[in-house]
Coordinates of C-alpha atoms and ligand atoms in Angstrom, one line a residue:
M300 CA 0.0 0.0 0.0
T301 CA 1.2 3.5 -0.8
T302 CA 0.7 5.9 2.1
L303 CA -0.6 9.3 0.8
Q304 CA 0.8 12.4 2.3
L305 CA -2.0 14.9 2.5
D306 CA -1.8 18.7 3.0
P307 CA -4.7 19.9 5.2
T308 CA -4.4 23.5 3.9
K309 CA -5.7 22.2 0.6
P310 CA -9.5 21.7 1.0
D311 CA -9.6 18.7 -1.5
E312 CA -6.8 16.9 0.4
L313 CA -8.6 17.5 3.8
A314 CA -11.8 16.2 2.2
L315 CA -9.9 13.2 0.9
A316 CA -8.7 12.4 4.5
A317 CA -12.3 12.6 5.7
Q318 CA -13.5 10.4 2.8
L319 CA -10.9 7.8 3.5
L320 CA -12.0 7.6 7.1
L321 CA -15.6 7.3 6.2
D322 CA -14.6 4.5 3.8
G323 CA -13.1 2.6 6.7
R324 CA -9.5 3.4 5.9
L325 CA -6.6 4.4 8.3
V326 CA -5.4 8.0 8.3
A327 CA -2.7 9.4 10.7
V328 CA -3.8 12.7 12.0
P329 CA -2.1 15.5 13.9
T330 CA -3.2 16.3 17.4
E331 CA -1.8 18.8 19.8
T332 CA -0.2 16.0 21.8
V333 CA 1.2 13.4 19.3
Y334 CA 0.0 12.1 15.9
G335 CA -2.8 9.6 16.1
L336 CA -3.6 6.7 13.9
A337 CA -7.3 7.3 13.2
A338 CA -10.2 5.1 12.1
D339 CA -13.9 5.7 12.1
A340 CA -14.9 4.8 15.7
R341 CA -18.4 3.7 14.5
N342 CA -16.8 1.1 12.1
P343 CA -15.4 -1.9 14.1
A344 CA -13.8 -3.4 11.0
A345 CA -11.9 -0.1 10.4
V346 CA -10.9 0.0 14.1
Q347 CA -9.6 -3.5 13.9
G348 CA -7.2 -2.3 11.1
I349 CA -5.5 -0.1 13.7
F350 CA -4.3 -3.0 15.7
A351 CA -2.9 -4.8 12.7
A352 CA -1.1 -1.7 11.4
K353 CA 0.4 -0.9 14.8
G354 CA 1.1 -4.5 15.8
R355 CA -0.7 -3.8 19.0
P356 CA -2.6 -6.5 21.1
S357 CA -6.3 -6.2 20.4
D358 CA -7.2 -6.0 24.1
H359 CA -5.6 -2.6 24.5
P360 CA -8.3 0.0 24.5
L361 CA -8.3 3.0 22.2
I362 CA -9.2 6.6 22.8
V363 CA -12.2 8.0 20.9
H364 CA -11.7 11.6 19.7
L365 CA -14.9 13.7 19.4
P366 CA -15.7 17.0 17.8
S367 CA -17.1 18.5 21.0
A368 CA -18.2 17.5 24.5
A369 CA -21.8 17.6 23.3
A370 CA -21.2 14.3 21.6
L371 CA -20.1 12.7 24.8
T372 CA -23.5 11.2 25.6
D373 CA -23.4 9.1 22.3
W374 CA -20.4 7.3 23.7
A375 CA -20.6 7.2 27.5
E376 CA -23.2 6.9 30.2
D377 CA -23.6 7.7 33.9
I378 CA -21.3 10.7 33.2
P379 CA -20.5 12.2 36.6
D380 CA -20.6 16.0 37.2
S381 CA -16.8 15.9 37.8
A382 CA -16.3 14.7 34.2
W383 CA -18.4 17.5 32.8
Q384 CA -16.5 20.0 34.9
L385 CA -13.2 18.8 33.5
A386 CA -14.5 18.6 30.0
K387 CA -15.7 22.2 30.2
A388 CA -12.4 23.4 31.6
F389 CA -9.9 21.4 29.4
W390 CA -11.6 20.5 26.1
P391 CA -10.6 20.9 23.5
G392 CA -7.3 19.9 24.9
P393 CA -4.8 17.2 26.1
L394 CA -7.1 15.5 28.6
T395 CA -8.6 12.0 28.2
L396 CA -11.5 10.9 30.4
L397 CA -12.3 7.3 31.2
L398 CA -16.0 6.9 31.6
K399 CA -18.6 4.1 31.6
K400 CA -19.1 3.1 27.9
S401 CA -22.4 3.3 26.2
P402 CA -23.8 -0.1 25.2
A403 CA -23.8 1.1 21.6
V404 CA -20.0 1.3 21.5
S405 CA -18.2 -1.7 19.9
P406 CA -16.0 -3.7 22.3
V407 CA -13.4 -3.6 19.5
V408 CA -12.8 0.1 20.5
T409 CA -12.5 -0.5 24.2
G410 CA -10.6 -3.7 24.1
G411 CA -13.6 -5.4 25.7
L412 CA -13.5 -3.1 28.8
P413 CA -16.8 -1.6 30.2
T414 CA -15.1 1.8 30.1
I415 CA -14.2 4.1 27.3
G416 CA -11.4 6.7 26.9
I417 CA -12.6 10.0 25.3
R418 CA -11.1 13.3 24.4
V419 CA -11.8 16.4 22.3
P420 CA -8.6 17.3 20.6
A421 CA -7.5 20.9 20.1
H422 CA -5.5 20.7 16.9
P423 CA -7.3 22.9 14.4
V424 CA -6.8 20.4 11.5
L425 CA -8.3 17.4 13.4
H426 CA -10.9 19.6 15.0
Q427 CA -12.1 20.8 11.5
L428 CA -12.1 17.3 10.2
L429 CA -14.2 16.0 13.1
T430 CA -16.7 18.9 13.1
Q431 CA -17.2 19.2 9.3
H432 CA -18.0 15.5 9.0
Q433 CA -19.5 14.9 12.5
L434 CA -16.8 12.1 12.7
A435 CA -15.6 10.3 15.8
V436 CA -12.3 8.6 15.4
A437 CA -10.6 6.0 17.5
A438 CA -6.9 6.8 17.5
P439 CA -3.9 5.5 19.4
S440 CA -0.5 7.2 18.9
A441 CA 0.6 6.6 15.3
N442 CA 3.6 4.4 15.9
R443 CA 4.4 0.7 15.9
Y444 CA 3.6 -0.9 19.3
K445 CA 6.0 0.1 22.1
K446 CA 8.0 2.5 19.8
L447 CA 8.3 6.3 20.2
S448 CA 5.2 8.3 19.6
P449 CA 5.5 10.5 16.6
T450 CA 5.3 14.3 16.9
S451 CA 5.6 15.0 13.1
A452 CA 4.2 13.5 9.9
A453 CA 7.8 12.4 9.0
Q454 CA 8.0 10.5 12.2
V455 CA 4.7 8.7 11.5
L456 CA 6.0 7.6 8.1
H457 CA 9.2 6.4 9.8
T458 CA 7.3 3.4 11.3
L459 CA 4.0 3.2 9.4
D460 CA 4.8 4.1 5.8
G461 CA 3.1 1.5 3.6
R462 CA 1.0 0.2 6.4
I463 CA -1.7 3.0 6.5
D464 CA -3.6 4.8 3.8
A465 CA -2.6 8.4 4.5
V466 CA -1.0 10.8 6.8
L467 CA -2.4 14.3 7.2
D468 CA 0.5 16.7 7.8
G469 CA -0.4 19.2 10.4
G470 CA 3.2 20.2 11.4
D471 CA 4.9 19.6 14.7
C472 CA 2.7 18.8 17.7
S473 CA 2.6 21.5 20.3
Y474 CA 2.8 19.4 23.5
G475 CA 4.8 16.4 22.2
L476 CA 3.6 14.1 25.0
E477 CA 0.4 12.1 25.2
S478 CA -2.7 13.4 26.9
T479 CA -3.3 13.2 30.7
I480 CA -5.7 10.3 31.3
V481 CA -8.1 10.6 34.2
D482 CA -10.3 7.7 35.4
A483 CA -13.6 9.4 36.1
T484 CA -15.5 6.2 36.9
S485 CA -14.8 6.3 40.6
E486 CA -14.1 8.7 43.4
P487 CA -11.6 10.2 44.0
L488 CA -10.7 10.7 40.4
T489 CA -7.4 9.1 39.5
I490 CA -4.7 10.1 37.0
V491 CA -3.7 6.9 35.2
R492 CA -1.3 8.5 32.8
A493 CA 0.6 11.7 33.5
G494 CA 0.5 14.3 30.8
P495 CA 0.4 17.9 29.9
I496 CA -2.4 18.7 32.4
S497 CA -1.2 18.3 36.0
A498 CA -3.0 17.0 39.1
K499 CA -2.8 20.5 40.5
Q500 CA -4.7 21.9 37.5
L501 CA -7.3 19.2 37.8
A502 CA -7.8 19.8 41.5
E503 CA -8.2 23.5 40.9
V504 CA -11.2 22.9 38.7
L505 CA -12.7 20.2 40.8
G506 CA -12.1 21.9 44.2
R507 CA -10.7 18.7 45.5
S508 CA -7.6 16.6 45.0
V509 CA -7.2 13.8 42.5
Q510 CA -5.1 10.6 43.1
Q511 CA -1.9 10.1 41.2
P512 CA -0.6 6.6 42.1
H513 CA 2.8 5.6 40.8
E514 CA 1.6 2.1 40.0
H515 CA -1.9 1.0 39.2
N516 CA -3.6 -2.0 37.7
I517 CA -5.9 -0.3 35.2
K518 CA -5.2 -1.6 31.7
V519 CA -3.4 1.1 29.9
A520 CA -1.0 0.1 27.2
G521 CA 1.2 3.0 28.3
N522 CA 1.3 1.3 31.7
V523 CA 3.4 -1.5 30.6
K524 CA 7.0 -1.0 31.8
A525 CA 8.6 -1.0 28.4
H526 CA 7.0 1.5 26.2
Y527 CA 7.8 4.6 24.0
Q528 CA 11.2 3.0 23.3
P529 CA 13.9 4.1 20.9
N530 CA 15.7 1.3 19.1
T531 CA 19.0 2.2 20.8
P532 CA 19.3 1.3 24.5
L533 CA 18.6 4.3 26.7
L534 CA 20.1 5.1 30.1
Y535 CA 19.4 8.0 32.4
A536 CA 21.8 9.4 35.0
S537 CA 22.5 12.5 37.0
F538 CA 25.7 14.1 35.7
A539 CA 26.5 15.2 39.3
D540 CA 26.9 11.5 40.4
A541 CA 29.3 8.9 39.3
L542 CA 28.5 8.1 35.6
P543 CA 27.3 4.6 34.8
A544 CA 30.2 2.4 33.5
Q545 CA 28.2 1.6 30.3
A546 CA 28.2 5.3 29.4
T547 CA 31.9 5.8 30.0
L548 CA 32.8 2.6 28.1
A549 CA 30.5 3.2 25.1
Q550 CA 32.4 3.8 21.9
K551 CA 29.4 5.5 20.3
L552 CA 27.4 7.5 22.7
A553 CA 24.5 9.9 22.0
I554 CA 23.7 12.4 24.8
L555 CA 20.6 14.4 25.7
H556 CA 21.8 16.9 28.3
L557 CA 20.6 19.8 30.3
G558 CA 23.9 21.1 31.7
P559 CA 27.4 20.8 30.5
V560 CA 28.5 17.4 29.1
P561 CA 31.1 15.8 31.5
K562 CA 34.6 15.9 30.0
T563 CA 35.1 12.1 30.4
L564 CA 32.4 11.5 27.8
Q565 CA 33.0 11.8 24.1
P566 CA 29.7 11.6 22.4
I567 CA 29.3 11.1 18.7
W568 CA 26.0 13.1 18.9
Q569 CA 24.6 15.4 21.6
Q570 CA 21.6 17.6 22.1
Q571 CA 21.0 20.4 24.6
M572 CA 17.5 19.9 26.0
P573 CA 15.3 22.7 27.2
A574 CA 15.3 23.6 30.9
D575 CA 11.6 23.9 31.4
A576 CA 9.3 20.8 31.5
P577 CA 6.8 21.8 28.8
S578 CA 9.5 22.6 26.2
Y579 CA 11.4 19.5 27.2
G580 CA 8.3 17.4 26.7
R581 CA 7.7 18.9 23.3
K582 CA 11.2 17.9 22.2
L583 CA 11.7 14.5 24.0
Y584 CA 10.4 12.0 21.4
R585 CA 12.0 14.0 18.5
A586 CA 15.3 14.0 20.3
L587 CA 15.2 10.3 21.1
A588 CA 14.3 9.6 17.4
D589 CA 17.2 11.8 16.3
A590 CA 19.5 10.1 18.7
D591 CA 18.4 6.8 17.4
H592 CA 19.3 7.8 13.8
A593 CA 22.8 9.0 14.9
G594 CA 24.1 5.5 14.9
A595 CA 25.0 5.4 18.6
E596 CA 25.2 2.1 20.6
L597 CA 23.8 3.9 23.7
I598 CA 21.7 7.0 24.4
L599 CA 22.5 8.7 27.7
L600 CA 19.9 11.1 29.1
E601 CA 20.8 13.5 31.8
S602 CA 18.2 13.1 34.6
P603 CA 15.7 16.0 34.6
P604 CA 14.6 17.6 37.9
R605 CA 12.3 15.4 40.2
D606 CA 9.5 17.9 40.9
E607 CA 5.9 17.6 39.9
A608 CA 6.2 19.6 36.7
W609 CA 8.4 16.8 35.3
L610 CA 6.1 13.9 36.1
A611 CA 4.9 13.3 32.6
V612 CA 8.5 13.5 31.2
W613 CA 9.8 11.1 33.9
D614 CA 7.0 8.7 33.1
R615 CA 8.1 8.5 29.4
V616 CA 11.9 8.4 30.3
K617 CA 11.4 5.5 32.7
R618 CA 9.4 3.4 30.2
A619 CA 11.7 4.3 27.3
S620 CA 14.8 3.2 29.2
Y621 CA 13.2 0.0 30.8
R622 CA 15.0 -3.2 30.0
G623 CA 13.2 -6.2 31.5
Ligands
TXA238 O1 -2.6 12.2 23.5 C1 -3.1 11.1 23.3 O2 -3.8 10.6 24.2 C2 -2.8 10.4 22.0 C3 -3.5 11.2 20.9 C4 -3.4 10.5 19.5 O3 -4.8 11.5 21.2 N1 -3.3 9.1 22.0 C5 -2.7 8.1 22.7 O4 -3.3 6.8 22.5 O5 -1.7 8.3 23.4 P1 -2.6 5.5 22.9 O6 -3.5 4.4 22.5 O7 -1.2 5.4 22.4 O8 -2.6 5.6 24.5 C6 -3.9 5.6 25.1 C7 -3.9 4.9 26.4 C8 -3.6 3.5 26.2 O9 -2.5 3.1 27.1 C9 -4.9 2.8 26.5 O10 -4.6 1.5 27.1 C10 -5.5 3.8 27.4 O11 -5.2 5.0 26.9 N2 -7.0 3.6 27.4 C11 -7.8 3.9 26.4 N3 -9.1 3.6 26.7 C12 -9.0 3.1 28.0 C13 -10.0 2.5 28.9 N4 -11.3 2.4 28.6 N5 -9.5 2.1 30.1 C14 -8.2 2.2 30.4 N6 -7.3 2.7 29.6 C15 -7.7 3.1 28.4
MG239 MG1 0.8 5.1 22.3

């Protein structure tokens, strides 16, 4: 299959993307977080194609992307007030709510779970596509299973070229990390994946705190220990401490650093990372992909700060570096 590259600024190409989706085909679409691999959420056969293209187990649930919160009642039921409050405050935007699924929703979308993940994305291209055609799309990140999430159309093609019908090129993603996922099916609300919207922001809207466990049992593909991985092994370390022997012994080292690179290290590739968490998050997947292409045998990442602002970044770094 040839993967079409579509330019959303051209109305006929945007219309073609919509038509492909309505025909049950797979189109990678830009969102403000990462690129998603979209299929018509009302078409279970189309949704099944996502699992095949990604190589993802079919019991891993997908997020449904809606044009507006008004469509929520078509997809979920027993929606608590807290979910409406969060939807009002953060949609369109990088927040996914887990809710009780409506019986009308195919179990293919939810991996057989009684709940459904829903968000209203803010990217203008996807927003236009969804509103113009009253579409709802199921979309995981547009990468092969366990690999780095793509933050540009070129990165989508890197792992999915020839496996999907088209990619709609909406430029670089503004957040670069996946949405915050909140389980709104029980009290207190629980963050099951850290993301651009923090526990503090959620609590401010709700007027009460939300839980943010470090480990949980809810089935979230991103909850597996090895995820979001570059092909090259990744290590993280504080440059203020003794450096890991693997890093000092590596012949070909790539480094993502925040401060100065220790003199004892002789990287073949290095990148200065931003000092603030949102900018760092925006660059992380791209930097890891670039490091991967540099031909290094090891990627060393200088540990970022440990405070709350960096939770979403740390979550990705830990999974990206996990070797079981
Ligand atoms: O920012 C994002 O959320 C991106 C963009 C494309 O919207 N999407 C994304 O999808 O990251 P994905 O499939 O790569 O990660 C979504 C996570 C998965 O780990 C999945 O298991 C979890 O959300 N999820 C979806 N529906 C769920 C449900 N009903 N219960 C528990 N977890 C769910
Ligand atoms: Mg993903």
